[in-house]
């Protein structure tokens, strides 16, 4: 895995004591010298500045002549050879593959989803040489592989809202794996219930508004009718009555009586 150390072991007993041991990295079909050991005087030299310093401060040689690469990177992947000066034929060849650290898969809701099925998407970022898979229980459901470096890798899944099966998304390489389990009730069930609920609440609110508007209209109309049919006062025509004259002069005057009739 990226960041770990690796040791490329060799048997120095197969090399003559007066030979020089050469460690080389094959880059674009060219041998790039990265370490040299002179067995005659037991002096070793590291060429870690090769390839624009790709291996700088990350190469070591132990007493047996084995090559140690520390803090490995994905760019360290490739062929390594060890040869002696007495022969051009490699004494050993190592094919090293350094895998990037795996990120945890992320499961998200994909759109659009139908009324019957929930669409999901499992994604991983910054991966290379991996396989991304959906598992239904312990059985492989679907998978996709990526051999080259990829910024993002995604795999879709469609399930029913009421599906009770267990699903998990797994990203793996030959060394490690990372798993995320699907919670259908969180990503799908809640969403499928909330939509009809919102529609129902909206319909109820609209109905209440209509009822309120009708009641306000009826109240206003009733009030208007009461104003128009309010209290009315009617006055009758005045009537004058004359009493007969009596002996006194005061009584001889005409008495005028006003009579008014009022009704509501």
Short mmCIF file of C-alpha atoms in Angstrom, two decimals:
data_model
loop_
_atom_site.label_atom_id
_atom_site.label_comp_id
_atom_site.label_asym_id
_atom_site.label_seq_id
_atom_site.Cartn_x
_atom_site.Cartn_y
_atom_site.Cartn_z
CA UNK A 1 0.00 0.00 0.00
CA UNK A 2 1.06 3.58 -0.63
CA UNK A 3 3.08 4.96 2.28
CA UNK A 4 4.40 1.58 3.40
CA UNK A 5 7.96 0.28 3.00
CA UNK A 6 9.04 -2.63 0.83
CA UNK A 7 12.25 -4.65 0.72
CA UNK A 8 13.50 -6.28 -2.48
CA UNK A 9 15.61 -9.17 -1.17
CA UNK A 10 18.49 -10.73 -3.07
CA UNK A 11 20.99 -13.50 -2.40
CA UNK A 12 24.42 -11.86 -2.50
CA UNK A 13 26.06 -15.27 -2.19
CA UNK A 14 25.36 -15.80 -5.89
CA UNK A 15 27.45 -12.73 -6.75
CA UNK A 16 31.23 -12.73 -6.96
CA UNK A 17 32.97 -10.92 -4.14
CA UNK A 18 34.79 -8.55 -6.50
CA UNK A 19 31.63 -7.72 -8.48
CA UNK A 20 29.61 -4.56 -8.32
CA UNK A 21 25.92 -4.92 -7.63
CA UNK A 22 23.67 -2.67 -9.67
CA UNK A 23 20.05 -1.93 -8.80
CA UNK A 24 18.10 -0.51 -11.71
CA UNK A 25 14.53 0.70 -12.29
CA UNK A 26 13.01 0.06 -15.72
CA UNK A 27 11.48 3.30 -16.98
CA UNK A 28 10.17 3.51 -20.57
CA UNK A 29 12.20 0.36 -21.42
CA UNK A 30 15.39 2.01 -20.14
CA UNK A 31 17.48 0.85 -17.19
CA UNK A 32 17.89 3.69 -14.71
CA UNK A 33 20.67 3.08 -12.16
CA UNK A 34 19.37 3.83 -8.64
CA UNK A 35 21.92 2.03 -6.38
CA UNK A 36 25.46 0.63 -6.66
CA UNK A 37 27.33 -1.66 -4.27
CA UNK A 38 31.06 -2.30 -4.55
CA UNK A 39 31.58 -5.58 -2.75
CA UNK A 40 35.36 -5.38 -2.90
CA UNK A 41 35.57 -2.37 -0.59
CA UNK A 42 31.99 -2.64 0.74
CA UNK A 43 31.02 0.85 -0.43
CA UNK A 44 27.47 1.58 -1.55
CA UNK A 45 26.16 4.56 -3.48
CA UNK A 46 22.54 5.65 -3.91
CA UNK A 47 21.41 7.42 -7.06
CA UNK A 48 18.09 8.58 -5.68
CA UNK A 49 18.15 11.80 -7.70
CA UNK A 50 17.43 9.84 -10.88
CA UNK A 51 14.19 10.48 -12.72
CA UNK A 52 13.93 14.05 -11.40
CA UNK A 53 14.41 12.93 -7.82
CA UNK A 54 11.55 10.43 -7.78
CA UNK A 55 13.30 8.27 -5.16
CA UNK A 56 15.03 11.08 -3.26
CA UNK A 57 15.62 10.24 0.43
CA UNK A 58 13.56 7.05 0.11
CA UNK A 59 16.18 4.41 -0.85
CA UNK A 60 18.29 2.28 1.49
CA UNK A 61 20.62 -0.70 1.17
CA UNK A 62 21.04 -3.23 3.97
CA UNK A 63 24.13 -5.32 4.71
CA UNK A 64 22.98 -8.12 2.41
CA UNK A 65 22.61 -5.76 -0.54
CA UNK A 66 18.80 -5.83 -0.51
CA UNK A 67 17.08 -2.66 -1.66
CA UNK A 68 14.61 -0.93 0.69
CA UNK A 69 12.10 1.63 -0.62
CA UNK A 70 10.46 3.70 2.13
CA UNK A 71 7.25 5.75 2.01
CA UNK A 72 6.25 4.10 -1.25
CA UNK A 73 4.22 5.89 -3.90
CA UNK A 74 2.14 4.65 -6.79
CA UNK A 75 4.83 5.97 -9.16
CA UNK A 76 7.23 3.41 -7.67
CA UNK A 77 5.32 0.64 -9.44
CA UNK A 78 7.33 -1.12 -12.11
CA UNK A 79 10.25 -3.50 -12.73
CA UNK A 80 13.43 -3.54 -10.62
CA UNK A 81 16.49 -5.55 -11.61
CA UNK A 82 19.75 -6.46 -9.91
CA UNK A 83 22.80 -7.31 -12.00
CA UNK A 84 26.51 -7.85 -11.51
CA UNK A 85 29.35 -6.37 -13.55
CA UNK A 86 30.41 -9.83 -14.67
CA UNK A 87 27.18 -10.42 -16.57
CA UNK A 88 24.46 -8.41 -18.22
CA UNK A 89 21.82 -10.95 -17.37
CA UNK A 90 19.73 -9.87 -14.36
CA UNK A 91 20.31 -11.91 -11.26
CA UNK A 92 16.83 -11.07 -10.02
CA UNK A 93 13.81 -9.17 -11.34
CA UNK A 94 11.03 -7.74 -9.14
CA UNK A 95 7.68 -6.53 -10.38
CA UNK A 96 6.42 -4.03 -7.78
CA UNK A 97 2.88 -2.68 -7.66
CA UNK A 98 2.04 0.05 -5.15
CA UNK A 99 -1.67 0.56 -4.56
CA UNK A 100 -3.16 3.87 -3.51
CA UNK A 101 -4.94 4.03 -0.17
CA UNK A 102 -8.62 3.28 -0.50
CA UNK A 103 -11.19 5.90 0.35
CA UNK A 104 -14.48 4.88 1.95
CA UNK A 105 -17.31 4.49 -0.61
CA UNK A 106 -20.08 7.08 -0.39
CA UNK A 107 -23.69 6.08 -1.12
CA UNK A 108 -25.97 8.90 -2.26
CA UNK A 109 -29.44 9.35 -3.74
CA UNK A 110 -29.42 9.53 -7.51
CA UNK A 111 -32.06 11.25 -9.59
CA UNK A 112 -34.51 10.87 -11.05
CA UNK A 113 -36.19 8.15 -8.99
CA UNK A 114 -39.53 6.62 -9.89
CA UNK A 115 -42.52 6.16 -7.60
CA UNK A 116 -41.74 2.44 -7.31
CA UNK A 117 -37.93 2.37 -7.25
CA UNK A 118 -35.19 4.32 -5.51
CA UNK A 119 -32.07 5.14 -7.57
CA UNK A 120 -28.75 5.13 -5.71
CA UNK A 121 -25.13 5.78 -6.59
CA UNK A 122 -21.99 4.48 -4.87
CA UNK A 123 -18.85 6.56 -5.53
CA UNK A 124 -15.15 6.60 -4.59
CA UNK A 125 -12.56 9.28 -5.29
CA UNK A 126 -8.87 9.15 -6.22
CA UNK A 127 -8.63 5.45 -6.85
CA UNK A 128 -6.62 3.27 -9.23
CA UNK A 129 -6.49 -0.45 -9.93
CA UNK A 130 -9.65 -1.13 -7.94
CA UNK A 131 -12.97 -2.89 -8.26
CA UNK A 132 -16.18 -1.22 -7.08
CA UNK A 133 -19.04 -3.60 -6.31
CA UNK A 134 -22.60 -3.77 -4.97
CA UNK A 135 -23.41 -6.77 -2.78
CA UNK A 136 -26.90 -8.02 -2.01
CA UNK A 137 -26.41 -9.85 1.25
CA UNK A 138 -23.25 -11.86 0.69
CA UNK A 139 -23.78 -12.24 -3.06
CA UNK A 140 -22.17 -10.06 -5.72
CA UNK A 141 -24.87 -7.97 -7.40
CA UNK A 142 -22.87 -5.78 -9.82
CA UNK A 143 -19.30 -4.50 -10.20
CA UNK A 144 -17.00 -2.26 -12.23
CA UNK A 145 -13.18 -2.27 -12.44
CA UNK A 146 -10.68 0.50 -13.13
CA UNK A 147 -7.08 -0.29 -14.02
CA UNK A 148 -5.87 3.25 -14.62
CA UNK A 149 -5.90 6.26 -12.36
CA UNK A 150 -9.38 7.68 -12.04
CA UNK A 151 -10.56 10.79 -10.23
CA UNK A 152 -13.94 9.22 -9.54
CA UNK A 153 -15.55 5.83 -9.95
CA UNK A 154 -19.30 5.32 -9.57
CA UNK A 155 -21.72 2.39 -9.72
CA UNK A 156 -25.54 2.77 -9.76
CA UNK A 157 -28.14 0.67 -7.97
CA UNK A 158 -31.94 0.67 -8.13
CA UNK A 159 -34.03 -0.83 -5.33
CA UNK A 160 -37.66 -0.84 -4.34
CA UNK A 161 -38.67 1.50 -1.53
CA UNK A 162 -39.91 -1.37 0.61
CA UNK A 163 -36.93 -3.66 -0.14
CA UNK A 164 -35.88 -5.45 3.05
CA UNK A 165 -32.66 -6.93 1.68
CA UNK A 166 -29.28 -5.75 2.95
CA UNK A 167 -27.00 -4.01 0.44
CA UNK A 168 -23.39 -2.90 0.74
CA UNK A 169 -20.93 -1.12 -1.53
CA UNK A 170 -17.35 -2.41 -1.53
CA UNK A 171 -14.20 -0.99 -3.10
CA UNK A 172 -11.19 -3.29 -3.10
CA UNK A 173 -7.77 -3.94 -4.56
CA UNK A 174 -5.65 -7.10 -4.10
CA UNK A 175 -4.50 -5.87 -0.69
CA UNK A 176 -7.35 -4.05 1.03
CA UNK A 177 -11.06 -3.25 0.86
CA UNK A 178 -13.45 -0.63 2.21
CA UNK A 179 -17.18 -1.22 2.76
CA UNK A 180 -20.20 1.03 3.24
CA UNK A 181 -23.58 -0.48 4.15
CA UNK A 182 -26.78 0.89 2.65
CA UNK A 183 -29.52 2.21 4.92
CA UNK A 184 -32.60 2.12 2.67
CA UNK A 185 -34.86 3.65 5.31
CA UNK A 186 -32.67 6.74 5.48
CA UNK A 187 -32.00 7.32 1.78
CA UNK A 188 -35.20 5.98 0.22
CA UNK A 189 -38.08 5.22 2.60
CA UNK A 190 -38.17 8.68 4.21
CA UNK A 191 -38.12 10.37 0.83
CA UNK A 192 -40.95 8.21 -0.59
CA UNK A 193 -43.21 8.97 2.37
CA UNK A 194 -42.45 12.67 2.60
CA UNK A 195 -43.57 13.49 -0.93
CA UNK A 196 -47.22 12.31 -0.51
CA UNK A 197 -47.21 13.90 2.94
CA UNK A 198 -46.23 17.27 1.51
CA UNK A 199 -48.92 16.94 -1.17
CA UNK A 200 -51.52 16.01 1.48
CA UNK A 201 -50.59 18.94 3.71
CA UNK A 202 -50.69 21.33 0.77
CA UNK A 203 -54.12 20.05 -0.28
CA UNK A 204 -55.45 20.40 3.29
CA UNK A 205 -54.09 23.92 3.57
CA UNK A 206 -55.70 24.87 0.27
CA UNK A 207 -59.04 23.41 1.38
CA UNK A 208 -58.94 25.38 4.64
CA UNK A 209 -58.19 28.58 2.75
CA UNK A 210 -61.20 28.00 0.49
CA UNK A 211 -63.48 27.34 3.49
CA UNK A 212 -62.21 30.47 5.23
CA UNK A 213 -62.80 32.56 2.10
CA UNK A 214 -66.37 31.25 1.76
CA UNK A 215 -67.15 32.00 5.42
CA UNK A 216 -65.75 35.52 5.16
CA UNK A 217 -67.86 36.13 2.04
CA UNK A 218 -71.05 34.91 3.76
CA UNK A 219 -70.40 37.05 6.84
CA UNK A 220 -69.79 40.16 4.74
CA UNK A 221 -72.95 39.55 2.72
CA UNK A 222 -75.06 39.04 5.84
CA UNK A 223 -73.73 42.25 7.40
CA UNK A 224 -74.53 44.21 4.25
CA UNK A 225 -78.13 42.93 4.26
CA UNK A 226 -78.59 43.91 7.89
CA UNK A 227 -77.38 47.43 7.19
CA UNK A 228 -79.77 47.83 4.28
CA UNK A 229 -82.74 46.56 6.38
CA UNK A 230 -81.98 48.69 9.44
CA UNK A 231 -84.53 50.60 11.67
CA UNK A 232 -86.90 52.88 9.81
CA UNK A 233 -89.10 55.68 11.36
CA UNK A 234 -92.38 56.72 9.75
CA UNK A 235 -94.38 59.79 10.79
CA UNK A 236 -98.18 59.99 10.22
CA UNK A 237 -99.86 63.11 8.89
CA UNK A 238 -100.73 65.59 11.70
CA UNK A 239 -104.41 65.82 12.69
CA UNK A 240 -105.99 68.79 14.33
CA UNK A 241 -109.07 68.50 16.58
CA UNK A 242 -111.40 71.37 17.80
CA UNK A 243 -113.27 71.24 21.07
CA UNK A 244 -116.56 73.02 21.60
CA UNK A 245 -116.46 76.39 23.35
CA UNK A 246 -117.26 76.58 27.05
CA UNK A 247 -118.37 79.52 29.26
CA UNK A 248 -114.92 80.76 30.20
CA UNK A 249 -113.04 82.81 27.80
CA UNK A 250 -110.04 80.63 28.17
CA UNK A 251 -112.10 77.59 27.40
CA UNK A 252 -113.55 79.42 24.44
CA UNK A 253 -110.20 79.44 22.81
CA UNK A 254 -109.59 76.73 20.40
CA UNK A 255 -107.61 73.93 21.78
CA UNK A 256 -105.31 72.49 19.32
CA UNK A 257 -104.26 69.05 19.87
CA UNK A 258 -101.38 67.50 17.91
CA UNK A 259 -101.39 63.92 17.54
CA UNK A 260 -98.49 62.01 16.06
CA UNK A 261 -98.20 58.40 15.51
CA UNK A 262 -94.82 56.70 15.31
CA UNK A 263 -94.09 53.19 14.50
CA UNK A 264 -90.99 51.22 14.06
#
